[in-house]
mmCIF file of C-alpha atoms and ligand atoms in Angstrom:
data_model
loop_
_atom_site.group_PDB
_atom_site.id
_atom_site.type_symbol
_atom_site.label_atom_id
_atom_site.label_comp_id
_atom_site.label_asym_id
_atom_site.label_seq_id
_atom_site.Cartn_x
_atom_site.Cartn_y
_atom_site.Cartn_z
ATOM 1 C CA MET A 16 -19.338 36.523 -43.700
ATOM 2 C CA ALA A 17 -17.426 36.342 -40.412
ATOM 3 C CA ALA A 18 -20.150 38.313 -38.640
ATOM 4 C CA LYS A 19 -22.818 35.915 -39.920
ATOM 5 C CA THR A 20 -20.891 32.846 -38.638
ATOM 6 C CA THR A 21 -20.531 34.417 -35.215
ATOM 7 C CA LEU A 22 -24.246 35.179 -35.095
ATOM 8 C CA LEU A 23 -25.118 31.591 -36.073
ATOM 9 C CA ALA A 24 -22.684 30.244 -33.520
ATOM 10 C CA ARG A 25 -24.246 32.402 -30.835
ATOM 11 C CA LEU A 26 -27.732 31.354 -31.860
ATOM 12 C CA ARG A 27 -26.718 27.715 -31.759
ATOM 13 C CA PHE A 28 -25.149 28.250 -28.355
ATOM 14 C CA ALA A 29 -28.323 29.916 -27.054
ATOM 15 C CA LEU A 30 -30.521 27.116 -28.419
ATOM 16 C CA TRP A 31 -28.380 24.439 -26.840
ATOM 17 C CA GLY A 32 -28.606 26.404 -23.613
ATOM 18 C CA LEU A 33 -32.397 26.285 -23.836
ATOM 19 C CA VAL A 34 -32.289 22.550 -24.501
ATOM 20 C CA ALA A 35 -30.115 22.034 -21.430
ATOM 21 C CA LEU A 36 -32.422 24.192 -19.322
ATOM 22 C CA ALA A 37 -35.472 22.246 -20.528
ATOM 23 C CA ALA A 38 -33.717 18.984 -19.714
ATOM 24 C CA VAL A 39 -32.932 20.163 -16.199
ATOM 25 C CA ILE A 40 -36.531 21.307 -15.627
ATOM 26 C CA ALA A 41 -37.939 18.073 -17.039
ATOM 27 C CA GLY A 42 -35.556 16.053 -14.857
ATOM 28 C CA ALA A 43 -36.553 17.964 -11.753
ATOM 29 C CA LEU A 44 -40.252 17.489 -12.567
ATOM 30 C CA VAL A 45 -39.856 13.751 -13.127
ATOM 31 C CA LEU A 46 -37.824 13.388 -9.942
ATOM 32 C CA GLY A 47 -40.370 15.381 -7.964
ATOM 33 C CA HIS A 48 -43.161 13.279 -9.363
ATOM 34 C CA MET A 49 -41.327 10.070 -8.552
ATOM 35 C CA GLN A 50 -40.693 11.187 -4.988
ATOM 36 C CA GLU A 51 -44.305 12.182 -4.566
ATOM 37 C CA ALA A 52 -45.419 8.882 -6.057
ATOM 38 C CA ALA A 53 -43.060 6.978 -3.801
ATOM 39 C CA ARG A 54 -44.354 8.917 -0.821
ATOM 40 C CA GLN A 55 -47.930 8.135 -1.708
ATOM 41 C CA GLY A 56 -47.137 4.554 -2.598
ATOM 42 C CA ALA A 57 -50.367 3.039 -3.773
ATOM 43 C CA SER A 58 -51.472 6.084 -5.723
ATOM 44 C CA LEU A 59 -49.091 5.157 -8.527
ATOM 45 C CA PRO A 60 -51.132 4.906 -11.697
ATOM 46 C CA GLY A 61 -51.756 1.283 -12.574
ATOM 47 C CA ALA A 62 -50.261 0.067 -9.281
ATOM 48 C CA VAL A 63 -51.609 -3.273 -8.170
ATOM 49 C CA ARG A 64 -53.612 -3.294 -5.005
ATOM 50 C CA ILE A 65 -51.776 -4.859 -2.092
ATOM 51 C CA GLY A 66 -53.688 -6.149 0.893
ATOM 52 C CA GLY A 67 -57.252 -7.233 1.449
ATOM 53 C CA GLU A 68 -59.518 -9.095 3.805
ATOM 54 C CA PHE A 69 -58.295 -12.108 5.731
ATOM 55 C CA GLU A 70 -59.067 -14.406 8.650
ATOM 56 C CA LEU A 71 -56.154 -15.725 10.702
ATOM 57 C CA ILE A 72 -55.308 -16.883 14.252
ATOM 58 C CA ASP A 73 -53.177 -14.771 16.575
ATOM 59 C CA GLN A 74 -50.417 -15.960 18.912
ATOM 60 C CA ASN A 75 -52.945 -16.373 21.721
ATOM 61 C CA GLY A 76 -55.033 -18.757 19.631
ATOM 62 C CA LYS A 77 -57.782 -16.168 19.005
ATOM 63 C CA ALA A 78 -59.315 -15.420 15.624
ATOM 64 C CA PHE A 79 -57.959 -12.264 14.028
ATOM 65 C CA SER A 80 -59.818 -10.700 11.127
ATOM 66 C CA SER A 81 -58.718 -7.827 8.903
ATOM 67 C CA GLU A 82 -61.845 -6.052 10.202
ATOM 68 C CA ARG A 83 -59.688 -5.163 13.203
ATOM 69 C CA LEU A 84 -57.483 -3.006 10.971
ATOM 70 C CA LYS A 85 -60.306 -0.674 9.925
ATOM 71 C CA ALA A 86 -59.424 2.945 10.750
ATOM 72 C CA LYS A 87 -56.061 1.828 12.114
ATOM 73 C CA PRO A 88 -52.708 2.499 10.489
ATOM 74 C CA HIS A 89 -50.855 -0.789 10.260
ATOM 75 C CA ALA A 90 -47.510 -2.334 9.432
ATOM 76 C CA VAL A 91 -47.578 -5.830 7.938
ATOM 77 C CA PHE A 92 -44.684 -8.169 7.250
ATOM 78 C CA PHE A 93 -44.225 -11.850 6.564
ATOM 79 C CA GLY A 94 -41.675 -14.352 7.797
ATOM 80 C CA PHE A 95 -41.256 -17.570 9.748
ATOM 81 C CA THR A 96 -39.541 -18.631 12.950
ATOM 82 C CA HIS A 97 -37.153 -21.073 11.208
ATOM 83 C CA CYS A 98 -35.602 -17.973 9.647
ATOM 84 C CA PRO A 99 -32.164 -17.305 11.113
ATOM 85 C CA ASP A 100 -31.338 -13.794 10.070
ATOM 86 C CA ILE A 101 -33.798 -11.421 8.427
ATOM 87 C CA CYS A 102 -36.920 -12.292 10.467
ATOM 88 C CA PRO A 103 -35.486 -11.976 13.992
ATOM 89 C CA THR A 104 -33.598 -8.867 12.882
ATOM 90 C CA THR A 105 -36.727 -7.250 11.415
ATOM 91 C CA LEU A 106 -38.695 -8.104 14.570
ATOM 92 C CA TYR A 107 -35.882 -6.745 16.715
ATOM 93 C CA GLU A 108 -35.748 -3.521 14.706
ATOM 94 C CA MET A 109 -39.524 -3.164 14.810
ATOM 95 C CA THR A 110 -39.297 -3.536 18.597
ATOM 96 C CA LYS A 111 -36.799 -0.680 18.747
ATOM 97 C CA HIS A 112 -38.985 1.495 16.493
ATOM 98 C CA LEU A 113 -42.037 0.843 18.663
ATOM 99 C CA GLU A 114 -40.055 1.721 21.775
ATOM 100 C CA ALA A 115 -38.990 4.986 20.155
ATOM 101 C CA LEU A 116 -42.626 5.725 19.246
ATOM 102 C CA GLY A 117 -43.722 4.994 22.803
ATOM 103 C CA SER A 118 -47.437 5.395 23.437
ATOM 104 C CA LYS A 119 -47.877 6.893 19.952
ATOM 105 C CA ALA A 120 -47.553 3.339 18.659
ATOM 106 C CA ASN A 121 -50.529 2.105 20.679
ATOM 107 C CA ASP A 122 -52.927 2.838 17.823
ATOM 108 C CA LEU A 123 -50.625 1.297 15.279
ATOM 109 C CA ALA A 124 -51.210 -2.372 14.476
ATOM 110 C CA VAL A 125 -48.043 -4.326 13.717
ATOM 111 C CA LEU A 126 -48.605 -7.738 12.170
ATOM 112 C CA PHE A 127 -46.073 -10.500 11.673
ATOM 113 C CA ILE A 128 -47.704 -13.141 9.467
ATOM 114 C CA THR A 129 -46.074 -16.535 9.105
ATOM 115 C CA VAL A 130 -45.470 -18.044 5.677
ATOM 116 C CA ASP A 131 -44.873 -21.408 7.387
ATOM 117 C CA PRO A 132 -48.099 -22.285 9.242
ATOM 118 C CA ALA A 133 -47.153 -25.982 9.440
ATOM 119 C CA ARG A 134 -44.359 -25.224 11.905
ATOM 120 C CA ASP A 135 -45.429 -21.805 13.165
ATOM 121 C CA THR A 136 -48.415 -22.702 15.294
ATOM 122 C CA PRO A 137 -49.910 -19.951 17.476
ATOM 123 C CA GLU A 138 -47.992 -21.468 20.441
ATOM 124 C CA GLN A 139 -44.704 -21.323 18.558
ATOM 125 C CA LEU A 140 -45.371 -17.698 17.546
ATOM 126 C CA ASN A 141 -46.256 -16.883 21.136
ATOM 127 C CA LYS A 142 -42.954 -18.228 22.433
ATOM 128 C CA TYR A 143 -40.906 -16.631 19.702
ATOM 129 C CA LEU A 144 -42.532 -13.209 19.917
ATOM 130 C CA SER A 145 -42.045 -13.038 23.685
ATOM 131 C CA ALA A 146 -38.560 -11.707 22.897
ATOM 132 C CA PHE A 147 -40.017 -8.687 21.098
ATOM 133 C CA ASP A 148 -42.406 -5.776 21.692
ATOM 134 C CA SER A 149 -45.673 -7.134 23.059
ATOM 135 C CA ARG A 150 -47.658 -4.966 20.626
ATOM 136 C CA ILE A 151 -46.487 -7.097 17.690
ATOM 137 C CA ILE A 152 -49.296 -9.438 16.673
ATOM 138 C CA GLY A 153 -48.172 -12.812 15.361
ATOM 139 C CA LEU A 154 -50.559 -14.485 12.919
ATOM 140 C CA SER A 155 -50.862 -18.035 11.690
ATOM 141 C CA GLY A 156 -53.736 -20.149 10.378
ATOM 142 C CA SER A 157 -54.506 -23.060 8.122
ATOM 143 C CA GLU A 158 -52.424 -23.574 4.962
ATOM 144 C CA ALA A 159 -55.409 -22.255 2.978
ATOM 145 C CA GLN A 160 -55.819 -19.140 5.131
ATOM 146 C CA VAL A 161 -52.120 -18.325 4.854
ATOM 147 C CA ALA A 162 -52.116 -18.987 1.100
ATOM 148 C CA ASP A 163 -55.053 -16.576 0.805
ATOM 149 C CA VAL A 164 -53.393 -13.752 2.735
ATOM 150 C CA THR A 165 -50.017 -14.127 0.970
ATOM 151 C CA LYS A 166 -51.823 -13.965 -2.361
ATOM 152 C CA LYS A 167 -53.686 -10.808 -1.379
ATOM 153 C CA TYR A 168 -50.499 -9.147 -0.185
ATOM 154 C CA ARG A 169 -48.625 -10.389 -3.266
ATOM 155 C CA ILE A 170 -46.033 -12.117 -1.142
ATOM 156 C CA VAL A 171 -43.450 -14.481 -2.554
ATOM 157 C CA ALA A 172 -43.370 -17.524 -0.257
ATOM 158 C CA GLU A 173 -41.721 -20.694 -1.534
ATOM 159 C CA LYS A 174 -40.452 -23.799 0.188
ATOM 160 C CA VAL A 175 -36.858 -24.801 -0.496
ATOM 161 C CA GLY A 176 -35.728 -28.290 0.505
ATOM 162 C CA THR A 177 -32.609 -28.786 2.621
ATOM 163 C CA SER A 178 -30.297 -31.790 2.364
ATOM 164 C CA ASP A 179 -31.623 -33.307 5.610
ATOM 165 C CA GLY A 180 -35.104 -33.619 4.116
ATOM 166 C CA GLY A 181 -36.363 -30.499 5.850
ATOM 167 C CA TYR A 182 -37.083 -27.146 4.277
ATOM 168 C CA THR A 183 -36.545 -23.444 4.564
ATOM 169 C CA MET A 184 -38.565 -20.648 2.931
ATOM 170 C CA ASN A 185 -37.766 -17.868 0.522
ATOM 171 C CA HIS A 186 -40.116 -14.998 1.175
ATOM 172 C CA THR A 187 -40.839 -11.308 0.674
ATOM 173 C CA ALA A 188 -39.179 -9.456 3.525
ATOM 174 C CA THR A 189 -40.578 -5.966 2.887
ATOM 175 C CA VAL A 190 -42.607 -4.322 5.661
ATOM 176 C CA PHE A 191 -45.788 -2.809 4.172
ATOM 177 C CA LEU A 192 -47.221 0.328 5.775
ATOM 178 C CA PHE A 193 -50.939 1.011 5.384
ATOM 179 C CA ASP A 194 -52.966 3.997 6.543
ATOM 180 C CA GLY A 195 -56.300 3.731 8.344
ATOM 181 C CA LYS A 196 -58.112 3.457 5.004
ATOM 182 C CA GLY A 197 -56.098 0.388 4.088
ATOM 183 C CA THR A 198 -54.096 2.214 1.428
ATOM 184 C CA LEU A 199 -50.472 1.219 1.061
ATOM 185 C CA VAL A 200 -48.574 4.409 1.872
ATOM 186 C CA SER A 201 -44.988 3.242 2.209
ATOM 187 C CA THR A 202 -42.668 0.299 2.788
ATOM 188 C CA LEU A 203 -39.665 -0.418 4.962
ATOM 189 C CA SER A 204 -36.789 -2.363 3.534
ATOM 190 C CA TRP A 205 -33.915 -4.307 4.976
ATOM 191 C CA GLU A 206 -31.311 -2.071 3.308
ATOM 192 C CA GLU A 207 -32.655 1.214 4.674
ATOM 193 C CA ASP A 208 -31.011 2.858 7.639
ATOM 194 C CA GLU A 209 -32.713 2.980 10.991
ATOM 195 C CA LYS A 210 -33.499 6.725 10.856
ATOM 196 C CA THR A 211 -35.343 6.460 7.537
ATOM 197 C CA ARG A 212 -37.460 3.586 8.804
ATOM 198 C CA GLN A 213 -38.210 5.367 12.050
ATOM 199 C CA ALA A 214 -39.280 8.520 10.172
ATOM 200 C CA LYS A 215 -41.672 6.494 8.013
ATOM 201 C CA LEU A 216 -43.225 4.828 11.058
ATOM 202 C CA ASP A 217 -43.489 8.166 12.898
ATOM 203 C CA ARG A 218 -45.362 9.581 9.922
ATOM 204 C CA LEU A 219 -47.613 6.522 9.722
ATOM 205 C CA ALA A 220 -48.509 6.743 13.432
ATOM 206 C CA GLU A 221 -49.256 10.451 13.081
ATOM 207 C CA ARG A 222 -51.471 10.283 10.018
ATOM 208 C CA GLY A 223 -53.739 7.728 11.690
ATOM 209 C CA MET B 30 -0.695 15.837 52.623
ATOM 210 C CA LEU B 31 2.174 16.654 50.342
ATOM 211 C CA ILE B 32 2.262 15.194 46.891
ATOM 212 C CA THR B 33 5.872 14.837 45.987
ATOM 213 C CA HIS B 34 7.161 14.789 42.485
ATOM 214 C CA LYS B 35 7.982 11.123 42.786
ATOM 215 C CA ASN B 36 4.529 10.304 44.111
ATOM 216 C CA LEU B 37 2.867 12.110 41.229
ATOM 217 C CA LEU B 38 4.981 10.239 38.689
ATOM 218 C CA LEU B 39 4.138 6.959 40.368
ATOM 219 C CA ASN B 40 0.465 7.810 40.235
ATOM 220 C CA ILE B 41 0.628 8.662 36.554
ATOM 221 C CA ALA B 42 2.502 5.450 35.820
ATOM 222 C CA PHE B 43 -0.052 3.455 37.783
ATOM 223 C CA CYS B 44 -2.991 5.022 35.938
ATOM 224 C CA ALA B 45 -1.313 4.522 32.586
ATOM 225 C CA THR B 46 -0.745 0.853 33.373
ATOM 226 C CA LEU B 47 -4.404 0.459 34.318
ATOM 227 C CA VAL B 48 -5.557 2.097 31.085
ATOM 228 C CA VAL B 49 -3.260 -0.026 28.935
ATOM 229 C CA ALA B 50 -4.256 -3.178 30.791
ATOM 230 C CA SER B 51 -7.975 -2.501 30.368
ATOM 231 C CA ILE B 52 -7.543 -1.701 26.689
ATOM 232 C CA MET B 53 -5.654 -4.962 26.248
ATOM 233 C CA THR B 54 -8.400 -6.838 28.048
ATOM 234 C CA ILE B 55 -11.061 -5.286 25.798
ATOM 235 C CA VAL B 56 -9.061 -6.060 22.668
ATOM 236 C CA ALA B 57 -8.433 -9.611 23.832
ATOM 237 C CA ALA B 58 -12.108 -10.131 24.607
ATOM 238 C CA ASP B 59 -13.188 -8.661 21.318
ATOM 239 C CA ALA B 60 -10.925 -10.431 18.911
ATOM 240 C CA HIS B 61 -10.384 -14.133 18.937
ATOM 241 C CA GLY B 62 -9.033 -16.195 16.164
ATOM 242 C CA TYR B 63 -7.805 -19.588 15.096
ATOM 243 C CA SER B 64 -5.385 -20.671 12.441
ATOM 244 C CA ARG B 65 -4.374 -23.964 10.952
ATOM 245 C CA GLU B 66 -3.267 -25.405 7.634
ATOM 246 C CA GLY B 67 -2.958 -22.009 5.995
ATOM 247 C CA LEU B 68 -6.401 -20.911 7.160
ATOM 248 C CA GLU B 69 -7.050 -18.050 9.523
ATOM 249 C CA ILE B 70 -10.444 -17.867 11.221
ATOM 250 C CA LYS B 71 -11.305 -14.499 12.723
ATOM 251 C CA HIS B 72 -13.944 -14.003 15.363
ATOM 252 C CA PRO B 73 -16.555 -16.699 14.927
ATOM 253 C CA TRP B 74 -19.800 -15.358 16.429
ATOM 254 C CA THR B 75 -23.472 -16.061 16.711
ATOM 255 C CA ARG B 76 -26.469 -14.235 18.153
ATOM 256 C CA VAL B 77 -28.892 -14.801 20.966
ATOM 257 C CA ALA B 78 -31.885 -16.511 19.329
ATOM 258 C CA PRO B 79 -35.534 -15.816 20.268
ATOM 259 C CA PRO B 80 -37.176 -18.430 22.522
ATOM 260 C CA GLY B 81 -38.415 -21.417 20.560
ATOM 261 C CA ALA B 82 -36.055 -20.690 17.660
ATOM 262 C CA LYS B 83 -34.885 -23.866 15.955
ATOM 263 C CA VAL B 84 -32.182 -22.162 13.917
ATOM 264 C CA ALA B 85 -29.381 -19.676 14.452
ATOM 265 C CA VAL B 86 -26.557 -18.244 12.408
ATOM 266 C CA GLY B 87 -22.780 -18.358 12.624
ATOM 267 C CA PHE B 88 -20.532 -15.672 11.182
ATOM 268 C CA MET B 89 -16.765 -15.155 10.852
ATOM 269 C CA LYS B 90 -13.946 -14.143 8.522
ATOM 270 C CA ILE B 91 -11.834 -16.801 6.839
ATOM 271 C CA THR B 92 -8.516 -15.928 5.239
ATOM 272 C CA ASN B 93 -6.500 -18.369 3.198
ATOM 273 C CA THR B 94 -2.821 -17.704 3.968
ATOM 274 C CA GLY B 95 -1.713 -20.929 2.330
ATOM 275 C CA LYS B 96 -0.970 -21.901 -1.255
ATOM 276 C CA GLU B 97 -3.953 -24.150 -1.943
ATOM 277 C CA ALA B 98 -7.625 -23.316 -2.261
ATOM 278 C CA ASP B 99 -9.900 -24.897 0.325
ATOM 279 C CA ARG B 100 -13.625 -25.081 0.928
ATOM 280 C CA LEU B 101 -15.731 -24.612 4.024
ATOM 281 C CA ILE B 102 -18.198 -27.481 3.757
ATOM 282 C CA GLY B 103 -19.849 -27.593 7.173
ATOM 283 C CA GLY B 104 -19.090 -27.967 10.834
ATOM 284 C CA SER B 105 -20.679 -28.485 14.187
ATOM 285 C CA PHE B 106 -22.145 -26.342 16.937
ATOM 286 C CA ALA B 107 -22.603 -27.527 20.522
ATOM 287 C CA LEU B 108 -26.221 -26.314 20.650
ATOM 288 C CA SER B 109 -27.407 -27.641 17.306
ATOM 289 C CA ASP B 110 -27.926 -30.939 15.484
ATOM 290 C CA ARG B 111 -26.434 -29.943 12.185
ATOM 291 C CA VAL B 112 -24.609 -27.161 10.410
ATOM 292 C CA GLU B 113 -24.872 -26.120 6.778
ATOM 293 C CA VAL B 114 -23.038 -23.459 4.797
ATOM 294 C CA HIS B 115 -25.656 -21.031 3.480
ATOM 295 C CA GLU B 116 -25.935 -18.044 1.262
ATOM 296 C CA MET B 117 -28.610 -15.399 1.789
ATOM 297 C CA SER B 118 -29.639 -12.474 -0.357
ATOM 298 C CA VAL B 119 -32.442 -9.954 -0.623
ATOM 299 C CA THR B 120 -33.426 -9.069 -4.183
ATOM 300 C CA ASP B 121 -36.460 -6.912 -4.993
ATOM 301 C CA GLY B 122 -37.611 -7.324 -1.418
ATOM 302 C CA VAL B 123 -37.473 -11.126 -1.531
ATOM 303 C CA MET B 124 -35.179 -12.935 0.877
ATOM 304 C CA ARG B 125 -33.652 -16.065 -0.591
ATOM 305 C CA MET B 126 -31.515 -18.531 1.283
ATOM 306 C CA GLY B 127 -30.018 -21.891 0.543
ATOM 307 C CA GLU B 128 -27.043 -24.169 0.856
ATOM 308 C CA VAL B 129 -23.826 -23.212 -0.915
ATOM 309 C CA LYS B 130 -23.483 -26.243 -3.162
ATOM 310 C CA GLY B 131 -20.066 -27.830 -2.896
ATOM 311 C CA GLY B 132 -19.053 -25.533 -0.036
ATOM 312 C CA LEU B 133 -17.654 -22.035 0.199
ATOM 313 C CA GLU B 134 -14.353 -21.701 -1.621
ATOM 314 C CA VAL B 135 -11.496 -19.677 -0.137
ATOM 315 C CA VAL B 136 -8.685 -19.202 -2.633
ATOM 316 C CA PRO B 137 -5.108 -18.401 -1.530
ATOM 317 C CA GLY B 138 -4.745 -14.789 -0.421
ATOM 318 C CA ALA B 139 -8.503 -14.238 -0.249
ATOM 319 C CA THR B 140 -10.740 -13.495 2.724
ATOM 320 C CA VAL B 141 -14.318 -14.735 2.734
ATOM 321 C CA VAL B 142 -16.695 -12.958 5.076
ATOM 322 C CA LEU B 143 -19.675 -14.678 6.644
ATOM 323 C CA GLU B 144 -21.895 -11.851 7.895
ATOM 324 C CA PRO B 145 -25.555 -10.816 8.331
ATOM 325 C CA GLY B 146 -27.422 -10.656 5.033
ATOM 326 C CA SER B 147 -24.876 -12.833 3.272
ATOM 327 C CA TYR B 148 -22.978 -16.091 3.745
ATOM 328 C CA HIS B 149 -23.548 -17.785 7.093
ATOM 329 C CA LEU B 150 -23.304 -21.046 8.888
ATOM 330 C CA MET B 151 -26.868 -22.224 9.340
ATOM 331 C CA LEU B 152 -27.093 -23.781 12.786
ATOM 332 C CA MET B 153 -30.064 -26.139 12.575
ATOM 333 C CA GLY B 154 -31.983 -28.118 15.144
ATOM 334 C CA LEU B 155 -31.144 -25.751 17.988
ATOM 335 C CA SER B 156 -31.509 -27.319 21.424
ATOM 336 C CA GLY B 157 -31.353 -23.969 23.221
ATOM 337 C CA SER B 158 -30.558 -20.326 22.637
ATOM 338 C CA PRO B 159 -26.922 -19.296 22.909
ATOM 339 C CA LYS B 160 -26.552 -17.025 25.947
ATOM 340 C CA LEU B 161 -25.117 -13.556 25.692
ATOM 341 C CA ASP B 162 -21.355 -13.340 26.161
ATOM 342 C CA GLU B 163 -20.922 -17.064 26.611
ATOM 343 C CA ARG B 164 -18.697 -19.024 24.251
ATOM 344 C CA VAL B 165 -20.201 -21.939 22.385
ATOM 345 C CA LYS B 166 -17.887 -24.677 21.143
ATOM 346 C CA GLY B 167 -18.011 -25.806 17.567
ATOM 347 C CA THR B 168 -15.956 -26.912 14.604
ATOM 348 C CA LEU B 169 -15.512 -25.736 11.063
ATOM 349 C CA ARG B 170 -15.105 -28.472 8.489
ATOM 350 C CA PHE B 171 -12.891 -27.776 5.506
ATOM 351 C CA GLU B 172 -12.503 -30.048 2.520
ATOM 352 C CA LYS B 173 -8.697 -30.161 2.812
ATOM 353 C CA ALA B 174 -7.781 -28.763 6.221
ATOM 354 C CA GLY B 175 -10.338 -30.963 7.960
ATOM 355 C CA ASP B 176 -11.984 -29.918 11.209
ATOM 356 C CA ILE B 177 -10.883 -26.787 13.011
ATOM 357 C CA GLU B 178 -12.120 -26.329 16.563
ATOM 358 C CA VAL B 179 -13.445 -22.877 17.366
ATOM 359 C CA GLU B 180 -15.553 -21.095 19.952
ATOM 360 C CA PHE B 181 -18.400 -18.862 18.892
ATOM 361 C CA ALA B 182 -18.821 -15.587 20.771
ATOM 362 C CA VAL B 183 -22.479 -14.725 21.440
ATOM 363 C CA ALA B 184 -23.715 -11.237 20.453
ATOM 364 C CA PRO B 185 -27.153 -9.800 21.357
ATOM 365 C CA LEU B 186 -30.323 -10.445 19.369
ATOM 366 C CA GLY B 187 -30.349 -8.110 16.381
ATOM 367 C CA ALA B 188 -26.585 -7.485 16.462
ATOM 368 C CA LYS B 189 -25.177 -6.516 13.077
ATOM 369 C CA SER B 190 -21.579 -7.410 13.891
ATOM 370 C CA HIS B 191 -19.686 -9.259 16.615
ATOM 371 C CA SER B 192 -18.924 -5.974 18.362
ATOM 372 C CA ASP B 193 -22.484 -4.575 18.081
ATOM 373 C CA LYS B 194 -23.679 -4.241 21.658
ATOM 374 C CA ASN B 195 -26.894 -2.463 20.742
ATOM 375 C CA GLY B 196 -28.934 -5.571 20.388
ATOM 376 C CA SER B 197 -31.064 -7.008 23.143
ATOM 377 C CA PRO B 198 -28.846 -8.650 25.772
ATOM 378 C CA ASP B 199 -31.205 -11.516 26.369
ATOM 379 C CA ALA B 200 -34.160 -12.701 24.408
ATOM 380 C CA LYS B 201 -36.076 -14.132 27.279
ATOM 381 C CA HIS B 202 -35.532 -12.525 30.652
ATOM 382 C CA GLU B 203 -34.938 -8.884 29.999
ATOM 383 C CA HIS B 204 -38.431 -7.494 29.593
ATOM 384 C CA GLY B 205 -38.331 -5.677 32.887
ATOM 385 C CA GLY B 206 -34.704 -4.612 33.173
ATOM 386 C CA HIS B 207 -33.979 -3.750 29.605
ATOM 387 C CA ASP B 208 -36.077 -1.022 28.024
ATOM 388 C CA MET B 209 -37.717 -3.515 25.738
ATOM 389 C CA LYS B 210 -41.281 -3.908 26.844
ATOM 390 C CA HIS B 211 -42.056 -0.963 29.044
ATOM 391 C CA HIS B 212 -45.199 0.256 27.310
ATOM 392 C CA HIS B 213 -48.089 -1.906 28.313
HETATM 393 CU CU1 LIG C 313 -29.487 -20.093 6.356
#
């Protein structure tokens, strides 16, 4: 009787051990898969496509088409110059990252697209961007052109009125990283530390 | 030349005085504050703004040392037309910003921090960029305490705190000197 109980107890113990082991393996597999998926970005099953063709005007008043991004890795982010904190900071950080990349960044296209074309004319973008790395391309256009590109990049961009009758904008602040085939491979976020962002950009510049 | 014991001691004392004096200067330059009506304002600061920028931000720490709650409802800034109290947040990659309706409350004993990525004074209708290391006059308007005069220290573009010197020292004129734009 006593021997039988002990045997059962041991068996139960062994089974629970197996369950725990299976859980650990499953966890590791899921985690690995998630990391891989995160690394590959757009290859997530069922992920919506971000990006697409567009026609805009650069800060020198010249037409800029998405054709120019063919076979070029590129970083794309949206903002506006009436933005006091996140936009100048992101541009400043991008400037530092490009400096760190040096000439390796020459084949990388970095686009800052305005969500506020009414106030961010090419001239305004030109002035504003003169404080940052000259490789950053500032893009504006007609309201329709900007609406088209924000839709294709699935950007949130909404006007919020201020008490003086003016407005500010809520907008997606993520930096999207695309490879030369136009596939979204990673993103940079505001909360990430500088080293992580730099590593992602280094990898993007290398993969071409 | 002989260094006497007395000479050596004098030298040490002199050096020590220099070190202490320079530390005091640094501390004095780095921390400035204002207090009135049970409110303590610590280190109001802003950042160099890019050329053409029409807005800038003001940050500080406000501690209520009094017995009554008060609210920061606005203020003024020498280089801007108007000042609003704003809240900013980033959720799921979307930056949202807007006025803090009714002002920012500071209850007795509490410290409210205005800092990058969070509460800030929105300095609107900028007539020019604040220059690095200059002090810009302004006021903070409280519902009960009224107007408190302050000076905003100016940190570099991209600075994350008032003591962050890693930012760009000047938005406009530093392309050659600073290592900002050296790859052409
Ligand atoms: Cu604001």
